[in-house]
Amino acid sequence: MSETINRPGRRIARPATVTLKHVAERAGVSPITVSRVINTPDAVSEALREKVGRAVEELGYLPNRVAGALASAESRVVPVIVPSLSNAVFIEVIQGVQEVLEVAGYQLLLGNTQYDLQREQDLAATLLGWSPAGVIIAGLRHTDRTRAMLQAWRRPVVEIMEHGTRAIDMNVGLSHYKAGDAMGEHLVSRGYREIGFIGGRLKADYRALHRYKGLERSLARHGLRRRPPFTHESKSSPQLGGDAFMRALDASPDLDAIFFANDDLAVGAILRAQREGIAVPKRVAIAGFNGFGIGELVQPSLTTIVSPRQQIGQIAANKLIARMQGRESGAASVDVGFTLRVGEST
Amino acid sequence: MSETINRPGRRIARPATVTLKHVAERAGVSPITVSRVINTPDAVSEALREKVGRAVEELGYLPNRVAGALASAESRVVPVIVPSLSNAVFIEVIQGVQEVLEVAGYQLLLGNTQYDLQREQDLAATLLGWSPAGVIIAGLRHTDRTRAMLQAWRRPVVEIMEHGTRAIDMNVGLSHYKAGDAMGEHLVSRGYREIGFIGGRLKADYRALHRYKGLERSLARHGLRRRPPFTHESKSSPQLGGDAFMRALDASPDLDAIFFANDDLAVGAILRAQREGIAVPKRVAIAGFNGFGIGELVQPSLTTIVSPRQQIGQIAANKLIARMQGRESGAASVDVGFTLRVGEST
DNA sequence: AGATATAATGGTTGCGCTACCATGAATAGC
DNA sequence: GCTATTCATGGTAGCGCAACCATTATATCT
């Protein structure tokens, strides 16, 4: 039996990279010591820290996070999975998350499901392959496999935006149903009786649908007419809000108030009303949802429901970090609530 | 010489994970074959694809991207480094990037420098440690080390937002100087003579400063008075725009036109003027920069410069992917230009 | 002084995967 | 019918780092 002559494997050298080992040689210490200087500088003497620091400088060493993540089976990365990037709500949530993660030294990996649960599942599978330290994901509604995958995973998961009882792990959000109900109560208390709802993609954006359902309950409670929502299939924008507003008034001239699924649409309606000479709220009242700043500046100012969006992101990130660092243990659910901001438009 | 009895190393088992090897055993093939089924399914027979696919399903295998990235020295991740997330401009750019990357199977890693070049440098160093496939970074202005780092790196880099000649590698953007000049020409052609500029954080947001410089050049060309910019230190918002507008008019009642650094400020000024009963453009003209949709809806509609933000992101991502896939080779610079959208506010 | 505790450093292994080459099977060419 | 060429699959090594324990050197105690 002859010796194997050919020794397969990597023979071609990669482009030269500076690694821990090179730094260690330069500094005359062991690689593991270099690792410690970088990751847990407190566990190492001042002299070494300096010596190694100098070698790092001289060689221009950049730690390879990928190798570190493989060795430790954890990367300092947190995927944030949202349904849309064109909706400012999610942007503000992402901002809140990013602020908190950055300080703690974590990177944010962005996932956009485009309101597609299948895509969400694929995204989750891919992103879990990065051994992230935790996951933040919008919504409580997922495919069974997504739920199973996240549940089987041993790291913290925070579901955000809506508040509910059947969370995978942790949950930070608010009840959109209650928010819709609250707006209904407000409109009714102001004397409006013919109340409509305008929103888009209600099948995909089921949180908006919950707001509608909440409104419906309120209307039912007062024995008022419940109308099907005026809906459309394009993404929300002020432009679209203005158009949908005109169409709705055309189709149902008896409307005396309209609850829009979000502020983008509602602000568009107010600006359009202004141009068309439609008196708000005299002819028809307008209400929104979100609490964007622009709602306070238009004339009349917008009645809306303010959700603490940035705060949702911050809380979610903080809960994640607390768990990752071993502080705080149990799962937990936070209802961040909402506030009704009454403007001149109702 | 005695044998080493103690064999240090990893002895504690990790939480059981399903790996390539397990899938391979289950499917009765070699690990490398499983890898191929997953990464290059075309290079493998139909029968194997099915057999392996079944094993993957049954075991619920999730590929470990970290290990893959280490072995191949490349991860399908692209960091996007921007100075701010509260500015909608960057959000739209990110959207454009994300759209394109997603289709090509890349993940977006988010970096926020908060207009701090030192932070940008640290971020770049950290993010390069992820062996990303390429980098997209806002701006042409960086610390020397950042430039050196990115230049020494062997992968594609796209600098976005502004267009210039001294790019590290590729560049997609527009000339903010020319944009400011163009707006100056417009205002002068409309007969305005006392033209001011309102913007915030001009030291950090040097692109806004370039717009001011462009305006200045235009004013100089026509022998008009050049005023220092009215500036402030908080982040831009319509609220702030309204306030700054009132203060500027107070301080310099002779102003007959104001060029705002961005549309957020300008729209705020228009809405504030409306509330205060200040006639726009009769008493004072207002112009912005960006071309956000809301500018077309306010009354009077806003004169502004439209920059193709989403397109910048898309082009940048496409150039990156082209290079990563070996199509297209040289560096290249794209000036996406801008258009003046004349509204009722000037 | 001797024993013990504490702190600082090092050696070895393996994380899970892909690059590389080798090999065997199937097909084509003459 | 034999060799040349593709095609499909496998074997081995190593990517760069951190986990684990061992081994010193140093401080603290009795």
PDB file of N, CA and C in Angstrom, chain A residues 223-290:
ATOM      1  N   GLY A 223     -74.475  51.924  17.899  1.00  0.00           N
ATOM      2  CA  GLY A 223     -75.536  51.682  16.936  1.00  0.00           C
ATOM      3  C   GLY A 223     -75.393  52.469  15.646  1.00  0.00           C
ATOM      4  N   LEU A 224     -74.154  52.787  15.280  1.00  0.00           N
ATOM      5  CA  LEU A 224     -73.936  53.559  14.058  1.00  0.00           C
ATOM      6  C   LEU A 224     -73.629  52.638  12.883  1.00  0.00           C
ATOM      7  N   ARG A 225     -73.823  53.180  11.715  1.00  0.00           N
ATOM      8  CA  ARG A 225     -73.581  52.415  10.502  1.00  0.00           C
ATOM      9  C   ARG A 225     -72.101  52.037  10.353  1.00  0.00           C
ATOM     10  N   ARG A 226     -71.858  50.750  10.075  1.00  0.00           N
ATOM     11  CA  ARG A 226     -70.492  50.290   9.824  1.00  0.00           C
ATOM     12  C   ARG A 226     -70.320  50.083   8.341  1.00  0.00           C
ATOM     13  N   ARG A 227     -69.403  50.797   7.769  1.00  0.00           N
ATOM     14  CA  ARG A 227     -69.176  50.688   6.326  1.00  0.00           C
ATOM     15  C   ARG A 227     -67.909  49.875   6.057  1.00  0.00           C
ATOM     16  N   PRO A 228     -67.858  49.209   4.955  1.00  0.00           N
ATOM     17  CA  PRO A 228     -66.598  48.538   4.602  1.00  0.00           C
ATOM     18  C   PRO A 228     -65.523  49.590   4.366  1.00  0.00           C
ATOM     19  N   PRO A 229     -64.280  49.231   4.603  1.00  0.00           N
ATOM     20  CA  PRO A 229     -63.210  50.224   4.425  1.00  0.00           C
ATOM     21  C   PRO A 229     -63.027  50.589   2.949  1.00  0.00           C
ATOM     22  N   PHE A 230     -62.721  51.837   2.705  1.00  0.00           N
ATOM     23  CA  PHE A 230     -62.290  52.242   1.366  1.00  0.00           C
ATOM     24  C   PHE A 230     -60.830  51.823   1.262  1.00  0.00           C
ATOM     25  N   THR A 231     -60.536  51.008   0.283  1.00  0.00           N
ATOM     26  CA  THR A 231     -59.177  50.459   0.276  1.00  0.00           C
ATOM     27  C   THR A 231     -58.539  50.566  -1.101  1.00  0.00           C
ATOM     28  N   HIS A 232     -57.240  50.421  -1.135  1.00  0.00           N
ATOM     29  CA  HIS A 232     -56.495  50.549  -2.383  1.00  0.00           C
ATOM     30  C   HIS A 232     -55.274  49.656  -2.274  1.00  0.00           C
ATOM     31  N   GLU A 233     -54.574  49.491  -3.373  1.00  0.00           N
ATOM     32  CA  GLU A 233     -53.492  48.507  -3.348  1.00  0.00           C
ATOM     33  C   GLU A 233     -52.080  49.086  -3.464  1.00  0.00           C
ATOM     34  N   SER A 234     -51.963  50.393  -3.523  1.00  0.00           N
ATOM     35  CA  SER A 234     -50.608  50.941  -3.630  1.00  0.00           C
ATOM     36  C   SER A 234     -50.123  51.348  -2.240  1.00  0.00           C
ATOM     37  N   LYS A 235     -48.851  51.672  -2.153  1.00  0.00           N
ATOM     38  CA  LYS A 235     -48.298  52.005  -0.845  1.00  0.00           C
ATOM     39  C   LYS A 235     -48.767  53.408  -0.438  1.00  0.00           C
ATOM     40  N   SER A 236     -48.964  53.583   0.836  1.00  0.00           N
ATOM     41  CA  SER A 236     -49.506  54.832   1.360  1.00  0.00           C
ATOM     42  C   SER A 236     -48.605  56.018   1.066  1.00  0.00           C
ATOM     43  N   SER A 237     -49.222  57.143   0.725  1.00  0.00           N
ATOM     44  CA  SER A 237     -48.497  58.387   0.523  1.00  0.00           C
ATOM     45  C   SER A 237     -49.515  59.506   0.644  1.00  0.00           C
ATOM     46  N   PRO A 238     -49.068  60.710   0.904  1.00  0.00           N
ATOM     47  CA  PRO A 238     -50.006  61.830   0.978  1.00  0.00           C
ATOM     48  C   PRO A 238     -50.779  61.980  -0.330  1.00  0.00           C
ATOM     49  N   GLN A 239     -50.066  61.812  -1.430  1.00  0.00           N
ATOM     50  CA  GLN A 239     -50.704  61.904  -2.736  1.00  0.00           C
ATOM     51  C   GLN A 239     -51.912  60.970  -2.821  1.00  0.00           C
ATOM     52  N   LEU A 240     -51.637  59.729  -2.465  1.00  0.00           N
ATOM     53  CA  LEU A 240     -52.671  58.703  -2.518  1.00  0.00           C
ATOM     54  C   LEU A 240     -53.802  59.030  -1.556  1.00  0.00           C
ATOM     55  N   GLY A 241     -53.450  59.534  -0.378  1.00  0.00           N
ATOM     56  CA  GLY A 241     -54.458  59.889   0.617  1.00  0.00           C
ATOM     57  C   GLY A 241     -55.419  60.924   0.059  1.00  0.00           C
ATOM     58  N   GLY A 242     -54.853  61.908  -0.629  1.00  0.00           N
ATOM     59  CA  GLY A 242     -55.692  62.946  -1.220  1.00  0.00           C
ATOM     60  C   GLY A 242     -56.644  62.360  -2.247  1.00  0.00           C
ATOM     61  N   ASP A 243     -56.111  61.502  -3.103  1.00  0.00           N
ATOM     62  CA  ASP A 243     -56.947  60.900  -4.137  1.00  0.00           C
ATOM     63  C   ASP A 243     -58.057  60.042  -3.530  1.00  0.00           C
ATOM     64  N   ALA A 244     -57.671  59.188  -2.587  1.00  0.00           N
ATOM     65  CA  ALA A 244     -58.650  58.285  -1.976  1.00  0.00           C
ATOM     66  C   ALA A 244     -59.727  59.088  -1.251  1.00  0.00           C
ATOM     67  N   PHE A 245     -59.322  60.174  -0.658  1.00  0.00           N
ATOM     68  CA  PHE A 245     -60.243  61.063   0.049  1.00  0.00           C
ATOM     69  C   PHE A 245     -61.316  61.588  -0.914  1.00  0.00           C
ATOM     70  N   MET A 246     -60.892  62.079  -2.061  1.00  0.00           N
ATOM     71  CA  MET A 246     -61.831  62.618  -3.028  1.00  0.00           C
ATOM     72  C   MET A 246     -62.759  61.521  -3.550  1.00  0.00           C
ATOM     73  N   ARG A 247     -62.182  60.370  -3.816  1.00  0.00           N
ATOM     74  CA  ARG A 247     -63.010  59.266  -4.320  1.00  0.00           C
ATOM     75  C   ARG A 247     -64.063  58.843  -3.298  1.00  0.00           C
ATOM     76  N   ALA A 248     -63.644  58.799  -2.034  1.00  0.00           N
ATOM     77  CA  ALA A 248     -64.569  58.359  -0.986  1.00  0.00           C
ATOM     78  C   ALA A 248     -65.721  59.346  -0.844  1.00  0.00           C
ATOM     79  N   LEU A 249     -65.404  60.625  -0.895  1.00  0.00           N
ATOM     80  CA  LEU A 249     -66.461  61.632  -0.769  1.00  0.00           C
ATOM     81  C   LEU A 249     -67.410  61.569  -1.955  1.00  0.00           C
ATOM     82  N   ASP A 250     -66.825  61.262  -3.087  1.00  0.00           N
ATOM     83  CA  ASP A 250     -67.632  61.110  -4.286  1.00  0.00           C
ATOM     84  C   ASP A 250     -68.608  59.951  -4.148  1.00  0.00           C
ATOM     85  N   ALA A 251     -68.064  58.842  -3.689  1.00  0.00           N
ATOM     86  CA  ALA A 251     -68.862  57.622  -3.600  1.00  0.00           C
ATOM     87  C   ALA A 251     -69.882  57.700  -2.452  1.00  0.00           C
ATOM     88  N   SER A 252     -69.500  58.344  -1.372  1.00  0.00           N
ATOM     89  CA  SER A 252     -70.366  58.395  -0.197  1.00  0.00           C
ATOM     90  C   SER A 252     -70.433  59.818   0.339  1.00  0.00           C
ATOM     91  N   PRO A 253     -71.246  60.639  -0.307  1.00  0.00           N
ATOM     92  CA  PRO A 253     -71.281  62.060   0.067  1.00  0.00           C
ATOM     93  C   PRO A 253     -71.808  62.297   1.481  1.00  0.00           C
ATOM     94  N   ASP A 254     -72.433  61.279   2.053  1.00  0.00           N
ATOM     95  CA  ASP A 254     -72.988  61.461   3.397  1.00  0.00           C
ATOM     96  C   ASP A 254     -71.947  61.351   4.493  1.00  0.00           C
ATOM     97  N   LEU A 255     -70.732  60.932   4.166  1.00  0.00           N
ATOM     98  CA  LEU A 255     -69.685  60.800   5.189  1.00  0.00           C
ATOM     99  C   LEU A 255     -69.482  62.120   5.917  1.00  0.00           C
ATOM    100  N   ASP A 256     -69.412  62.065   7.244  1.00  0.00           N
ATOM    101  CA  ASP A 256     -69.073  63.303   7.958  1.00  0.00           C
ATOM    102  C   ASP A 256     -67.764  63.180   8.728  1.00  0.00           C
ATOM    103  N   ALA A 257     -67.144  62.001   8.676  1.00  0.00           N
ATOM    104  CA  ALA A 257     -65.817  61.835   9.286  1.00  0.00           C
ATOM    105  C   ALA A 257     -65.109  60.653   8.643  1.00  0.00           C
ATOM    106  N   ILE A 258     -63.792  60.782   8.499  1.00  0.00           N
ATOM    107  CA  ILE A 258     -63.010  59.670   7.948  1.00  0.00           C
ATOM    108  C   ILE A 258     -61.783  59.428   8.822  1.00  0.00           C
ATOM    109  N   PHE A 259     -61.646  58.167   9.195  1.00  0.00           N
ATOM    110  CA  PHE A 259     -60.470  57.728   9.948  1.00  0.00           C
ATOM    111  C   PHE A 259     -59.522  57.100   8.926  1.00  0.00           C
ATOM    112  N   PHE A 260     -58.364  57.683   8.784  1.00  0.00           N
ATOM    113  CA  PHE A 260     -57.380  57.146   7.842  1.00  0.00           C
ATOM    114  C   PHE A 260     -56.460  56.154   8.548  1.00  0.00           C
ATOM    115  N   ALA A 261     -56.027  55.174   7.800  1.00  0.00           N
ATOM    116  CA  ALA A 261     -55.190  54.126   8.388  1.00  0.00           C
ATOM    117  C   ALA A 261     -53.873  54.670   8.916  1.00  0.00           C
ATOM    118  N   ASN A 262     -53.423  55.782   8.350  1.00  0.00           N
ATOM    119  CA  ASN A 262     -52.190  56.376   8.851  1.00  0.00           C
ATOM    120  C   ASN A 262     -52.112  57.861   8.528  1.00  0.00           C
ATOM    121  N   ASP A 263     -51.139  58.522   9.117  1.00  0.00           N
ATOM    122  CA  ASP A 263     -51.009  59.972   8.976  1.00  0.00           C
ATOM    123  C   ASP A 263     -50.616  60.403   7.574  1.00  0.00           C
ATOM    124  N   ASP A 264     -49.871  59.569   6.878  1.00  0.00           N
ATOM    125  CA  ASP A 264     -49.486  59.942   5.515  1.00  0.00           C
ATOM    126  C   ASP A 264     -50.737  60.208   4.693  1.00  0.00           C
ATOM    127  N   LEU A 265     -51.649  59.262   4.747  1.00  0.00           N
ATOM    128  CA  LEU A 265     -52.898  59.403   4.010  1.00  0.00           C
ATOM    129  C   LEU A 265     -53.689  60.605   4.519  1.00  0.00           C
ATOM    130  N   ALA A 266     -53.784  60.739   5.832  1.00  0.00           N
ATOM    131  CA  ALA A 266     -54.627  61.781   6.426  1.00  0.00           C
ATOM    132  C   ALA A 266     -54.096  63.175   6.100  1.00  0.00           C
ATOM    133  N   VAL A 267     -52.775  63.341   6.174  1.00  0.00           N
ATOM    134  CA  VAL A 267     -52.195  64.650   5.856  1.00  0.00           C
ATOM    135  C   VAL A 267     -52.447  64.978   4.389  1.00  0.00           C
ATOM    136  N   GLY A 268     -52.314  63.981   3.547  1.00  0.00           N
ATOM    137  CA  GLY A 268     -52.595  64.187   2.131  1.00  0.00           C
ATOM    138  C   GLY A 268     -54.029  64.648   1.932  1.00  0.00           C
ATOM    139  N   ALA A 269     -54.939  64.061   2.690  1.00  0.00           N
ATOM    140  CA  ALA A 269     -56.348  64.424   2.571  1.00  0.00           C
ATOM    141  C   ALA A 269     -56.565  65.870   3.024  1.00  0.00           C
ATOM    142  N   ILE A 270     -55.915  66.251   4.104  1.00  0.00           N
ATOM    143  CA  ILE A 270     -56.087  67.628   4.606  1.00  0.00           C
ATOM    144  C   ILE A 270     -55.571  68.636   3.584  1.00  0.00           C
ATOM    145  N   LEU A 271     -54.400  68.338   3.026  1.00  0.00           N
ATOM    146  CA  LEU A 271     -53.835  69.280   2.049  1.00  0.00           C
ATOM    147  C   LEU A 271     -54.707  69.330   0.795  1.00  0.00           C
ATOM    148  N   ARG A 272     -55.250  68.193   0.417  1.00  0.00           N
ATOM    149  CA  ARG A 272     -56.101  68.154  -0.760  1.00  0.00           C
ATOM    150  C   ARG A 272     -57.394  68.927  -0.495  1.00  0.00           C
ATOM    151  N   ALA A 273     -57.940  68.733   0.706  1.00  0.00           N
ATOM    152  CA  ALA A 273     -59.172  69.440   1.077  1.00  0.00           C
ATOM    153  C   ALA A 273     -58.943  70.945   0.998  1.00  0.00           C
ATOM    154  N   GLN A 274     -57.782  71.355   1.466  1.00  0.00           N
ATOM    155  CA  GLN A 274     -57.425  72.769   1.446  1.00  0.00           C
ATOM    156  C   GLN A 274     -57.464  73.304   0.012  1.00  0.00           C
ATOM    157  N   ARG A 275     -56.838  72.566  -0.872  1.00  0.00           N
ATOM    158  CA  ARG A 275     -56.795  72.978  -2.281  1.00  0.00           C
ATOM    159  C   ARG A 275     -58.183  72.991  -2.911  1.00  0.00           C
ATOM    160  N   GLU A 276     -58.984  71.999  -2.552  1.00  0.00           N
ATOM    161  CA  GLU A 276     -60.297  71.854  -3.188  1.00  0.00           C
ATOM    162  C   GLU A 276     -61.351  72.720  -2.508  1.00  0.00           C
ATOM    163  N   GLY A 277     -60.961  73.364  -1.424  1.00  0.00           N
ATOM    164  CA  GLY A 277     -61.926  74.200  -0.723  1.00  0.00           C
ATOM    165  C   GLY A 277     -62.966  73.400   0.048  1.00  0.00           C
ATOM    166  N   ILE A 278     -62.583  72.217   0.494  1.00  0.00           N
ATOM    167  CA  ILE A 278     -63.487  71.407   1.316  1.00  0.00           C
ATOM    168  C   ILE A 278     -63.207  71.735   2.781  1.00  0.00           C
ATOM    169  N   ALA A 279     -64.227  72.125   3.500  1.00  0.00           N
ATOM    170  CA  ALA A 279     -64.020  72.567   4.877  1.00  0.00           C
ATOM    171  C   ALA A 279     -63.803  71.379   5.812  1.00  0.00           C
ATOM    172  N   VAL A 280     -62.667  71.408   6.483  1.00  0.00           N
ATOM    173  CA  VAL A 280     -62.359  70.375   7.480  1.00  0.00           C
ATOM    174  C   VAL A 280     -62.257  71.070   8.830  1.00  0.00           C
ATOM    175  N   PRO A 281     -62.968  70.655   9.839  1.00  0.00           N
ATOM    176  CA  PRO A 281     -63.819  69.460   9.895  1.00  0.00           C
ATOM    177  C   PRO A 281     -65.296  69.730   9.586  1.00  0.00           C
ATOM    178  N   LYS A 282     -65.626  70.930   9.158  1.00  0.00           N
ATOM    179  CA  LYS A 282     -67.042  71.258   9.024  1.00  0.00           C
ATOM    180  C   LYS A 282     -67.773  70.325   8.044  1.00  0.00           C
ATOM    181  N   ARG A 283     -67.246  70.240   6.846  1.00  0.00           N
ATOM    182  CA  ARG A 283     -67.868  69.346   5.867  1.00  0.00           C
ATOM    183  C   ARG A 283     -67.588  67.885   6.229  1.00  0.00           C
ATOM    184  N   VAL A 284     -66.328  67.617   6.529  1.00  0.00           N
ATOM    185  CA  VAL A 284     -65.945  66.252   6.896  1.00  0.00           C
ATOM    186  C   VAL A 284     -64.731  66.314   7.819  1.00  0.00           C
ATOM    187  N   ALA A 285     -64.779  65.508   8.849  1.00  0.00           N
ATOM    188  CA  ALA A 285     -63.659  65.460   9.794  1.00  0.00           C
ATOM    189  C   ALA A 285     -62.628  64.449   9.305  1.00  0.00           C
ATOM    190  N   ILE A 286     -61.374  64.676   9.677  1.00  0.00           N
ATOM    191  CA  ILE A 286     -60.292  63.784   9.256  1.00  0.00           C
ATOM    192  C   ILE A 286     -59.454  63.392  10.472  1.00  0.00           C
ATOM    193  N   ALA A 287     -59.173  62.108  10.572  1.00  0.00           N
ATOM    194  CA  ALA A 287     -58.323  61.633  11.656  1.00  0.00           C
ATOM    195  C   ALA A 287     -57.289  60.670  11.103  1.00  0.00           C
ATOM    196  N   GLY A 288     -56.155  60.603  11.770  1.00  0.00           N
ATOM    197  CA  GLY A 288     -55.082  59.738  11.302  1.00  0.00           C
ATOM    198  C   GLY A 288     -54.596  58.792  12.386  1.00  0.00           C
ATOM    199  N   PHE A 289     -53.476  58.161  12.089  1.00  0.00           N
ATOM    200  CA  PHE A 289     -52.849  57.285  13.076  1.00  0.00           C
ATOM    201  C   PHE A 289     -51.351  57.304  12.869  1.00  0.00           C
ATOM    202  N   ASN A 290     -50.615  57.551  13.925  1.00  0.00           N
ATOM    203  CA  ASN A 290     -49.148  57.533  14.006  1.00  0.00           C
ATOM    204  C   ASN A 290     -48.643  58.635  14.919  1.00  0.00           C
TER     205      ASN A 290
END
